[in-house]
JSON list of C-alpha atoms in Angstrom, two decimals:
[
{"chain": "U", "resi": 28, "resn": "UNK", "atom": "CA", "xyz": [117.69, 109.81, 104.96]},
{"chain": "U", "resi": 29, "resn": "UNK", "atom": "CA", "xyz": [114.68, 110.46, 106.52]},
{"chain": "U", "resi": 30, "resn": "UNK", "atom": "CA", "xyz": [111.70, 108.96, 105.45]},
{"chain": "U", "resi": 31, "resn": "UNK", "atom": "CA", "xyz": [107.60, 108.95, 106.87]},
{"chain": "U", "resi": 32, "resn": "UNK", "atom": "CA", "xyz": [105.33, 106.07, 106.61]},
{"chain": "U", "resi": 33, "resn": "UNK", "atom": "CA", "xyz": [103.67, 103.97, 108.69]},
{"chain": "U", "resi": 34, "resn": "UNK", "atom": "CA", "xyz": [104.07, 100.77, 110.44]},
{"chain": "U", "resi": 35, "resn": "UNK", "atom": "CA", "xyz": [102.01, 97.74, 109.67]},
{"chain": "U", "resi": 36, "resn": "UNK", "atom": "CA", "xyz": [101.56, 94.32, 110.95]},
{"chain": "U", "resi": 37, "resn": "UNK", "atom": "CA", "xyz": [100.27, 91.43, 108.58]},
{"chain": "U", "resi": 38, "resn": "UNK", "atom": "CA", "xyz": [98.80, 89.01, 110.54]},
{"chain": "U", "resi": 39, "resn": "UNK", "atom": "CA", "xyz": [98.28, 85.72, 108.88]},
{"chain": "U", "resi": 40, "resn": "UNK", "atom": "CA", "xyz": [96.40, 82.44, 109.23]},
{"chain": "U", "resi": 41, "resn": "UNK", "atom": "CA", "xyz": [98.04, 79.37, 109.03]},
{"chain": "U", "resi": 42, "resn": "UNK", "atom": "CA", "xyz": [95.08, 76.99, 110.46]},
{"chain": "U", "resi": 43, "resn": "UNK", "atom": "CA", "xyz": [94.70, 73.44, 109.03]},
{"chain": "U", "resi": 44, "resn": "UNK", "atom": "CA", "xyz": [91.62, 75.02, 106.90]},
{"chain": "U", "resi": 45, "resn": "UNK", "atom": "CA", "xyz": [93.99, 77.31, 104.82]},
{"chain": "U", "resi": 46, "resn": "UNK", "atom": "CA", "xyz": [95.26, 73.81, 103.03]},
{"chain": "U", "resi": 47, "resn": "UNK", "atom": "CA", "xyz": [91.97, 73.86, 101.09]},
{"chain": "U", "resi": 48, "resn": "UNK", "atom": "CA", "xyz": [92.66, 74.27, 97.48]},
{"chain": "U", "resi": 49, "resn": "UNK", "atom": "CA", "xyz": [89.25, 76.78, 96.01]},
{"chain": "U", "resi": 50, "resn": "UNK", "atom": "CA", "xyz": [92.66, 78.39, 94.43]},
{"chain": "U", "resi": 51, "resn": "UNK", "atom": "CA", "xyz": [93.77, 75.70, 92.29]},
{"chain": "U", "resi": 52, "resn": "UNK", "atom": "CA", "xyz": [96.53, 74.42, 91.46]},
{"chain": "U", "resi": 53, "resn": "UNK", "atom": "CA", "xyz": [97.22, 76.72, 95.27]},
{"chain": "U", "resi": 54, "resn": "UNK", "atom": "CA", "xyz": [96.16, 76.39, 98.41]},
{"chain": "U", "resi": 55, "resn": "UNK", "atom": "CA", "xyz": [94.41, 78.98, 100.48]},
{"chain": "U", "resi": 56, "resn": "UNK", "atom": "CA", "xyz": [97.77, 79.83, 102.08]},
{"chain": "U", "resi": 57, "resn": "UNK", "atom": "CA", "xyz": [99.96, 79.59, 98.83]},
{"chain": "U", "resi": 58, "resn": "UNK", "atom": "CA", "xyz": [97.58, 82.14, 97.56]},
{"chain": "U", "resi": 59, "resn": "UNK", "atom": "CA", "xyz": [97.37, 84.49, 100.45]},
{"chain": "U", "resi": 60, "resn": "UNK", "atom": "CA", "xyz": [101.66, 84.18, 100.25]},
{"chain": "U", "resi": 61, "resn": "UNK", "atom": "CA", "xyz": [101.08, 85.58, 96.90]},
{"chain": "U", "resi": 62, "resn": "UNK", "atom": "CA", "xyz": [99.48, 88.50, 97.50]},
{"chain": "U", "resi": 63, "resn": "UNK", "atom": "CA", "xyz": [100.91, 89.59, 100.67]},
{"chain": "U", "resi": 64, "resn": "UNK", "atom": "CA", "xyz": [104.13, 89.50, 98.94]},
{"chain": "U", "resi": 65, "resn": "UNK", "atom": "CA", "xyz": [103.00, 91.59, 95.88]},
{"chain": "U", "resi": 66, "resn": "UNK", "atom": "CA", "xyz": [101.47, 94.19, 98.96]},
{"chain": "U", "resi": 67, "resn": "UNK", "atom": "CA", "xyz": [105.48, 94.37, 100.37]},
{"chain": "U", "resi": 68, "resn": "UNK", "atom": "CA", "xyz": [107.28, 94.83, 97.65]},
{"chain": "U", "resi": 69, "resn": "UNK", "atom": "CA", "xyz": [104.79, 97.60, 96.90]},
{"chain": "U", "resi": 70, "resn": "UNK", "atom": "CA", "xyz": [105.67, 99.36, 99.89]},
{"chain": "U", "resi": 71, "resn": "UNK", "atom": "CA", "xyz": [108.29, 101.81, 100.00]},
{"chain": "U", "resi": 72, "resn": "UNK", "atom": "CA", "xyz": [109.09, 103.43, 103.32]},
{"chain": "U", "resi": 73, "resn": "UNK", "atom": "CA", "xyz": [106.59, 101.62, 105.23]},
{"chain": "U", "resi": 74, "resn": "UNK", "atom": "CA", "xyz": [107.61, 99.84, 108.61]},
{"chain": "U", "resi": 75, "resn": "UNK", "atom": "CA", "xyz": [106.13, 95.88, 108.33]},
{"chain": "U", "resi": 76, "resn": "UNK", "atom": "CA", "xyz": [105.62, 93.03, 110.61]},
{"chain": "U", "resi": 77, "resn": "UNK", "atom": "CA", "xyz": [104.08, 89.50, 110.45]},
{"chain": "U", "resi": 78, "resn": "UNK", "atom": "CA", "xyz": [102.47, 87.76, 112.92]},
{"chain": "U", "resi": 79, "resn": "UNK", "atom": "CA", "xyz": [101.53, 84.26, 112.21]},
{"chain": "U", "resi": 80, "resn": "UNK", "atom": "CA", "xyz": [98.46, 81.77, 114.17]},
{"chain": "U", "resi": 81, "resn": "UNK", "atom": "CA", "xyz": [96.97, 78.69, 114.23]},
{"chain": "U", "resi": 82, "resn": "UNK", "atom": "CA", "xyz": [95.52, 78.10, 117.98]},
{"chain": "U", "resi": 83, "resn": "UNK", "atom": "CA", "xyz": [98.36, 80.20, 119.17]},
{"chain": "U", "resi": 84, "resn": "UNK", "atom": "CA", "xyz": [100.13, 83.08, 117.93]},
{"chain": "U", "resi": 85, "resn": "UNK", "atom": "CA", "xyz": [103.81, 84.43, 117.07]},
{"chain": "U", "resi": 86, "resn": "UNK", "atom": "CA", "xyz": [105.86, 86.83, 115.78]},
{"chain": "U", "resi": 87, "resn": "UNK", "atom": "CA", "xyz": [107.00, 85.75, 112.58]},
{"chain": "U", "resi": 88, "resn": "UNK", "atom": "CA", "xyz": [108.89, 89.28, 111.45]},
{"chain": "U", "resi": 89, "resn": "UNK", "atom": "CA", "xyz": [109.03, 91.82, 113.79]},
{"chain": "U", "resi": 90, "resn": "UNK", "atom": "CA", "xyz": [108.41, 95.25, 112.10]},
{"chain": "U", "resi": 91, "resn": "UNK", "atom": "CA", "xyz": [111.03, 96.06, 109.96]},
{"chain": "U", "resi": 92, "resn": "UNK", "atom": "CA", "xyz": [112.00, 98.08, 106.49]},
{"chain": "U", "resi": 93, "resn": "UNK", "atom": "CA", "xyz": [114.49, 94.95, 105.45]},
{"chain": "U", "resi": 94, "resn": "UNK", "atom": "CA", "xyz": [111.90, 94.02, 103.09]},
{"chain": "U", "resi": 95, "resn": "UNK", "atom": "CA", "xyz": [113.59, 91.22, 101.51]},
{"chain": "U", "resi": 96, "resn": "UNK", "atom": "CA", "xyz": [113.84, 89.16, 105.31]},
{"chain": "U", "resi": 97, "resn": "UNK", "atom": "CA", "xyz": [110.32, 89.97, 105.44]},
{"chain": "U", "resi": 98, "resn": "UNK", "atom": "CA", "xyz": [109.85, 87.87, 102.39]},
{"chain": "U", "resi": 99, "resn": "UNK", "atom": "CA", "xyz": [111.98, 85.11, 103.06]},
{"chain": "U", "resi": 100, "resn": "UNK", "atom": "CA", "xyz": [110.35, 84.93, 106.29]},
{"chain": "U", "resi": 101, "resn": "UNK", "atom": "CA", "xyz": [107.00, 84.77, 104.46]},
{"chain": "U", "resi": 102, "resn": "UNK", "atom": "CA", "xyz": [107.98, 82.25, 102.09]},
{"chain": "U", "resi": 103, "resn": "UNK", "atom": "CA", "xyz": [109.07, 80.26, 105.22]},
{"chain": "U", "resi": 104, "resn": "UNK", "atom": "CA", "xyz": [105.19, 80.09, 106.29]},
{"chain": "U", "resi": 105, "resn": "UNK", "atom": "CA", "xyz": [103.61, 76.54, 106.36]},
{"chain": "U", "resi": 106, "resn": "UNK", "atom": "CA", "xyz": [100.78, 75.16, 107.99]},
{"chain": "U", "resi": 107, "resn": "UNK", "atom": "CA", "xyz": [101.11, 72.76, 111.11]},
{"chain": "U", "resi": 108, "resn": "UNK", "atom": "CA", "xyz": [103.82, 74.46, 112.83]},
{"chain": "U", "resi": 109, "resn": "UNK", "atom": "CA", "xyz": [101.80, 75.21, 115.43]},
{"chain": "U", "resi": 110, "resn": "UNK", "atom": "CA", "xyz": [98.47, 73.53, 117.33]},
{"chain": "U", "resi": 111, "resn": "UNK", "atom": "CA", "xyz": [95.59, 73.72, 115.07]},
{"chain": "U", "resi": 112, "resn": "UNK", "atom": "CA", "xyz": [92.61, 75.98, 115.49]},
{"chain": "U", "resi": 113, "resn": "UNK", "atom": "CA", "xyz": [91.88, 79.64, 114.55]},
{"chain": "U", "resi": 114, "resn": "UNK", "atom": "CA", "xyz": [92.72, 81.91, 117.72]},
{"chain": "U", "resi": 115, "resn": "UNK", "atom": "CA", "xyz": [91.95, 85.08, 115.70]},
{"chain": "U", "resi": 116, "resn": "UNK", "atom": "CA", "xyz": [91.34, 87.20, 119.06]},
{"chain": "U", "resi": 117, "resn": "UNK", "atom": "CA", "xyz": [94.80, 86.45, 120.13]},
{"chain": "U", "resi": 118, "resn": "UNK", "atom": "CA", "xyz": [96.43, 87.06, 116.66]},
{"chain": "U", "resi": 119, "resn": "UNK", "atom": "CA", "xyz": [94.88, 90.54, 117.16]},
{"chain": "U", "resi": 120, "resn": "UNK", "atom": "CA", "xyz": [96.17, 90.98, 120.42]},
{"chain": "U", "resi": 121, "resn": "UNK", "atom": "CA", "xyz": [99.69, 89.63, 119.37]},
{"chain": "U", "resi": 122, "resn": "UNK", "atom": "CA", "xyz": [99.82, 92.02, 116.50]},
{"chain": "U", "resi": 123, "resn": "UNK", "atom": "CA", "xyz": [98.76, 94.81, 118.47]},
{"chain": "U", "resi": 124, "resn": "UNK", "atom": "CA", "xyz": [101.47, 94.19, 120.86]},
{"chain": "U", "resi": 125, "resn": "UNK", "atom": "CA", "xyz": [104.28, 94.37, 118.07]},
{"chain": "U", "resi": 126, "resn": "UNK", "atom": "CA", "xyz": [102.21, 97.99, 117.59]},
{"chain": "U", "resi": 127, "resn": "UNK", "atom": "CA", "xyz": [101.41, 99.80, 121.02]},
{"chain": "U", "resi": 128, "resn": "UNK", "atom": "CA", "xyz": [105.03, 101.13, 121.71]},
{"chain": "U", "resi": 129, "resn": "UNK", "atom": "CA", "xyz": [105.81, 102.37, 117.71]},
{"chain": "U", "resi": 130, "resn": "UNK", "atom": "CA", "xyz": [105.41, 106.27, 117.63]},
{"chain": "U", "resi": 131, "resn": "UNK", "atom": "CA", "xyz": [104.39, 106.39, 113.99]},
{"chain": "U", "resi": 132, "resn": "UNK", "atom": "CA", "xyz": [100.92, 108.21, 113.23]},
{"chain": "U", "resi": 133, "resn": "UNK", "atom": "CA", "xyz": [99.25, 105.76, 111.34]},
{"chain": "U", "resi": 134, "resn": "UNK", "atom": "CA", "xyz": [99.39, 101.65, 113.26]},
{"chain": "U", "resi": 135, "resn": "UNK", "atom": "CA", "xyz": [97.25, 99.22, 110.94]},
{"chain": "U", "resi": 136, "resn": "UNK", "atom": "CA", "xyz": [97.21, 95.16, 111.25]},
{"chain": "U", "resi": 137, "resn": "UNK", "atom": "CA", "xyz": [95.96, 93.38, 108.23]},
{"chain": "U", "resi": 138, "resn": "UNK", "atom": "CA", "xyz": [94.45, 90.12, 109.27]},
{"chain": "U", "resi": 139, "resn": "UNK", "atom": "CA", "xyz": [93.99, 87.73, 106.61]},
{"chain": "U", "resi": 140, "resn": "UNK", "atom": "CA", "xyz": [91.81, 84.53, 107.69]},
{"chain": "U", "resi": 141, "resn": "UNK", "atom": "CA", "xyz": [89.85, 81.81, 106.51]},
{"chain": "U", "resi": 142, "resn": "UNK", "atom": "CA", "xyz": [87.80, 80.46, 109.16]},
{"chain": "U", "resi": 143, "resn": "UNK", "atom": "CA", "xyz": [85.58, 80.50, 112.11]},
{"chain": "U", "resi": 144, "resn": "UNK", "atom": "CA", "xyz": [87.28, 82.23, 115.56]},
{"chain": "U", "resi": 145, "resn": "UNK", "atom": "CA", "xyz": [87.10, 78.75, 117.53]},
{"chain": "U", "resi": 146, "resn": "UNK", "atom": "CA", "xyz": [89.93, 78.65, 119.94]},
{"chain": "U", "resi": 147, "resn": "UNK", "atom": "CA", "xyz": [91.99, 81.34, 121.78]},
{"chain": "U", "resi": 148, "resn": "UNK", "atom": "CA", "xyz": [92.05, 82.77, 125.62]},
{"chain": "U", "resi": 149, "resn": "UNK", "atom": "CA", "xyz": [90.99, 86.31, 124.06]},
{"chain": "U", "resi": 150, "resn": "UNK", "atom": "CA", "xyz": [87.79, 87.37, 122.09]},
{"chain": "U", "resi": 151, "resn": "UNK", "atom": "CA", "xyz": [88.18, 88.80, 118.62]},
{"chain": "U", "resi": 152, "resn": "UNK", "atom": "CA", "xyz": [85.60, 91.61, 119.67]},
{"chain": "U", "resi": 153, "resn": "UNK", "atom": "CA", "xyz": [87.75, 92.35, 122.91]},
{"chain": "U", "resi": 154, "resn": "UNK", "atom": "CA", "xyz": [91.18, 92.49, 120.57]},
{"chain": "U", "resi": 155, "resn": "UNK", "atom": "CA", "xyz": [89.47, 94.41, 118.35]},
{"chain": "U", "resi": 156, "resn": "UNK", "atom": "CA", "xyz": [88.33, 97.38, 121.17]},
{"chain": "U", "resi": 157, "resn": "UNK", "atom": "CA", "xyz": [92.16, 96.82, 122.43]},
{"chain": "U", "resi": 158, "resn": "UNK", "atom": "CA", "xyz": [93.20, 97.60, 119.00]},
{"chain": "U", "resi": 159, "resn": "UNK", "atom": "CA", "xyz": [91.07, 100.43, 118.89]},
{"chain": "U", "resi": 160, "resn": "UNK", "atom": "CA", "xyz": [92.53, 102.18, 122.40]},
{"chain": "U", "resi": 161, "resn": "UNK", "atom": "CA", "xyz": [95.71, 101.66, 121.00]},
{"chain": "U", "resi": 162, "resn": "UNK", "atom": "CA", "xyz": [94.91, 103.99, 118.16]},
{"chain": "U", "resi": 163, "resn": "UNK", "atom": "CA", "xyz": [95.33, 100.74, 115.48]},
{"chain": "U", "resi": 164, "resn": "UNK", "atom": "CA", "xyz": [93.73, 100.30, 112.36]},
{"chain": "U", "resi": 165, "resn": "UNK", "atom": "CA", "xyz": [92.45, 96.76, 111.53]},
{"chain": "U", "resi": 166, "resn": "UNK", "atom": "CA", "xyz": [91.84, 95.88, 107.66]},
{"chain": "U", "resi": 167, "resn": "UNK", "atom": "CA", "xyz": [90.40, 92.28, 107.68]},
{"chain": "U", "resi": 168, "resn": "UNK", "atom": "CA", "xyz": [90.54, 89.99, 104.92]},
{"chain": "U", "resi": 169, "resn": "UNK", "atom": "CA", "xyz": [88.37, 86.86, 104.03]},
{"chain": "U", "resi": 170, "resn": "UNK", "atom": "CA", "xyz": [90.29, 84.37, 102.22]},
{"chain": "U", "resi": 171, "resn": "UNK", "atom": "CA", "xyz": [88.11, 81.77, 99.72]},
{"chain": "U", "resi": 172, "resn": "UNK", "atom": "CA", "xyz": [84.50, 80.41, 100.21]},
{"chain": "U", "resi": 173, "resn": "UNK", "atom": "CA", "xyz": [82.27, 79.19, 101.84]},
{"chain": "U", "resi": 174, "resn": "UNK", "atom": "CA", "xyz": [80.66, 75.91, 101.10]},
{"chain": "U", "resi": 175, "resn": "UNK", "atom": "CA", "xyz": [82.12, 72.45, 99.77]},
{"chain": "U", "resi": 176, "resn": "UNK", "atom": "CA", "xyz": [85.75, 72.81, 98.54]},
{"chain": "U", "resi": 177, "resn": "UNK", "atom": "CA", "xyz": [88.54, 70.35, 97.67]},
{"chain": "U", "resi": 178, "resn": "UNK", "atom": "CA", "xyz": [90.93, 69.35, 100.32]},
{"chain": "U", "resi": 179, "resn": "UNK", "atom": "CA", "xyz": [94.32, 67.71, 100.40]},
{"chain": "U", "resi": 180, "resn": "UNK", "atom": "CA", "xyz": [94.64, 64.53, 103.06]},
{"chain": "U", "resi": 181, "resn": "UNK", "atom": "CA", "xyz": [97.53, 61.86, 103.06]},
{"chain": "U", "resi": 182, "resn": "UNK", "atom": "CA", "xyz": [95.76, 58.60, 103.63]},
{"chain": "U", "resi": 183, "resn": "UNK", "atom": "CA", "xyz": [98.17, 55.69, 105.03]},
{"chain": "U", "resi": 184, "resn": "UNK", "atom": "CA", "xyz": [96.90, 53.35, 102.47]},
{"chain": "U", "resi": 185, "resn": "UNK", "atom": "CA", "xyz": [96.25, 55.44, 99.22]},
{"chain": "U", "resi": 186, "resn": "UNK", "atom": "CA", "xyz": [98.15, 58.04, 99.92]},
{"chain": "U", "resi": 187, "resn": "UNK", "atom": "CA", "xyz": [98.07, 61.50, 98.77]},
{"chain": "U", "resi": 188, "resn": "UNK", "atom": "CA", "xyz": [94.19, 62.28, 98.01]},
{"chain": "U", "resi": 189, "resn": "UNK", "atom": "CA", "xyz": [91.41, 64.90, 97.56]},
{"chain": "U", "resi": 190, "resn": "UNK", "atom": "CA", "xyz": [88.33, 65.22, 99.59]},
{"chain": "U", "resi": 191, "resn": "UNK", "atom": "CA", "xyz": [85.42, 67.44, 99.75]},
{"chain": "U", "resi": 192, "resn": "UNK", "atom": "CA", "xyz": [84.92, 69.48, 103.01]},
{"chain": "U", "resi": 193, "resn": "UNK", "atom": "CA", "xyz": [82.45, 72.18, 103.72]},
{"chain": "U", "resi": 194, "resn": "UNK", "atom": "CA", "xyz": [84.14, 75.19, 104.75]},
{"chain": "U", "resi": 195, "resn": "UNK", "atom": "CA", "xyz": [83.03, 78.43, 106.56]},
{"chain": "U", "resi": 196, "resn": "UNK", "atom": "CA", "xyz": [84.02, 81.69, 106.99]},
{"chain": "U", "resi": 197, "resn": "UNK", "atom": "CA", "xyz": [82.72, 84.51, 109.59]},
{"chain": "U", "resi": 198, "resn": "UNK", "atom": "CA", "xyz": [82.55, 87.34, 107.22]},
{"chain": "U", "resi": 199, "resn": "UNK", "atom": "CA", "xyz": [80.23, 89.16, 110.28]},
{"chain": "U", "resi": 200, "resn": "UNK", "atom": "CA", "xyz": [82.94, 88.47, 112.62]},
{"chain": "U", "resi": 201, "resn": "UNK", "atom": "CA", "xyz": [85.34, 90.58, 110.27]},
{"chain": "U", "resi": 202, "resn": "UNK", "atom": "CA", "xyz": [83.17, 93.22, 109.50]},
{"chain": "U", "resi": 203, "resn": "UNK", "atom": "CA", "xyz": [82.55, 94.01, 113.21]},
{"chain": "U", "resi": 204, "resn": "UNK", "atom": "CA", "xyz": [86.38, 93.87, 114.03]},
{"chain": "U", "resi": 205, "resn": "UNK", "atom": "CA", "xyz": [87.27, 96.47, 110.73]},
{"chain": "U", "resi": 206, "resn": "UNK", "atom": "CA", "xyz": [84.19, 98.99, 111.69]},
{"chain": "U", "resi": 207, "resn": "UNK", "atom": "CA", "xyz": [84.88, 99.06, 115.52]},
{"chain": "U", "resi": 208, "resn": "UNK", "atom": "CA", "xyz": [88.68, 100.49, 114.78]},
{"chain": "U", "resi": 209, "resn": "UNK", "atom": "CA", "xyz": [87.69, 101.94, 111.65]},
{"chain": "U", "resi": 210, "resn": "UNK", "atom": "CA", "xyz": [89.34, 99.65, 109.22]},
{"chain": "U", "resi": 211, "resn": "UNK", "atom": "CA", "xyz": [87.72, 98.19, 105.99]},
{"chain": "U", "resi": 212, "resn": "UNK", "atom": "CA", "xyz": [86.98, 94.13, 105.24]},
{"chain": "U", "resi": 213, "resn": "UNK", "atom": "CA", "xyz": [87.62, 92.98, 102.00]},
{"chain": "U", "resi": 214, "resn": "UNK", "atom": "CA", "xyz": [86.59, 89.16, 100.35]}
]
């Protein structure tokens, strides 16, 4: 059988920030899961990937049609796997690795984030133009608010507790990235 679609890379933060719970009784990350796993099985003949970052970033899924690894492999995602931080430039760059060699027509990442780009040895607007060259598509998505929100810690003494952080997220930074390869950003 011979089928057309197009190949697609979610690329997903799993920074420290992504714990905070404006979703509640979920998590940033527990809701993002939620959605991006509605999106795949969705899909039909579409080629997917999933790249996952913190300070670094890695292939979590390489692109594939076996939906149902995809989504064991995406119920698999936790937070503090890897160094903390938001690298989103090289999560970009990462993702459009998994995408410069595939032959389809259409190449789109879908980079759902949280935070601040604050760590990383490539800029988001660099990855971004790279992505562009390579003829890929970047949709970005801003996950929960900005402001004070509740956030799980584990303190030694009282244990498992809720504090209130102030969170931000660089909904400029997104735009840019989604207009310079012609994608769309979405809060």
């Amino acid at each position: 059988v011979l089928t057309k679609g197009i190949d697609i890379v979610l690329t997903l933060d799993v920074s420290g920030s992504m714990k905070s719970m404006d979703f509640e009784p979920n998590n940033r990350l527990d809701s993002a899961k939620e959605v991006v796993a509605g999106f795949i099985k969705g899909r039909k003949n579409d080629r997917i990937g999933m790249v996952i970052f913190h300070a670094h970033s890695f292939t979590q899924c390489p692109i594939t049609t076996d939906y149902g690894v995809l989504l064991q492999l995406l119920d698999a995602v936790q937070i503090g796997r890897i160094e903390d931080g938001t690298a989103i430039g090289m999560a970009i760059a990462n993702s459009v690795k998994r995408l410069k060699d595939r032959e389809s027509k259409s190449k789109i990442i879908i980079l759902l984030t949280d935070g601040v780009n604050n760590t990383g040895k490539i800029d988001p607007i660099t990855a971004a133009n790279l992505a562009k060259t390579m003829g890929v598509k970047i949709y970005t998505i801003g996950i929960g608010r900005e402001g004070r929100v509740p956030f799980p810690v584990h303190d030694p003494v009282f244990g498992r507790r809720t504090i209130i952080v102030e969170t931000k997220l660089d909904e400029e930074l997104l735009i840019k990235i989604a207009e310079i390869t012609d994608g769309v950003y979405f809060r």
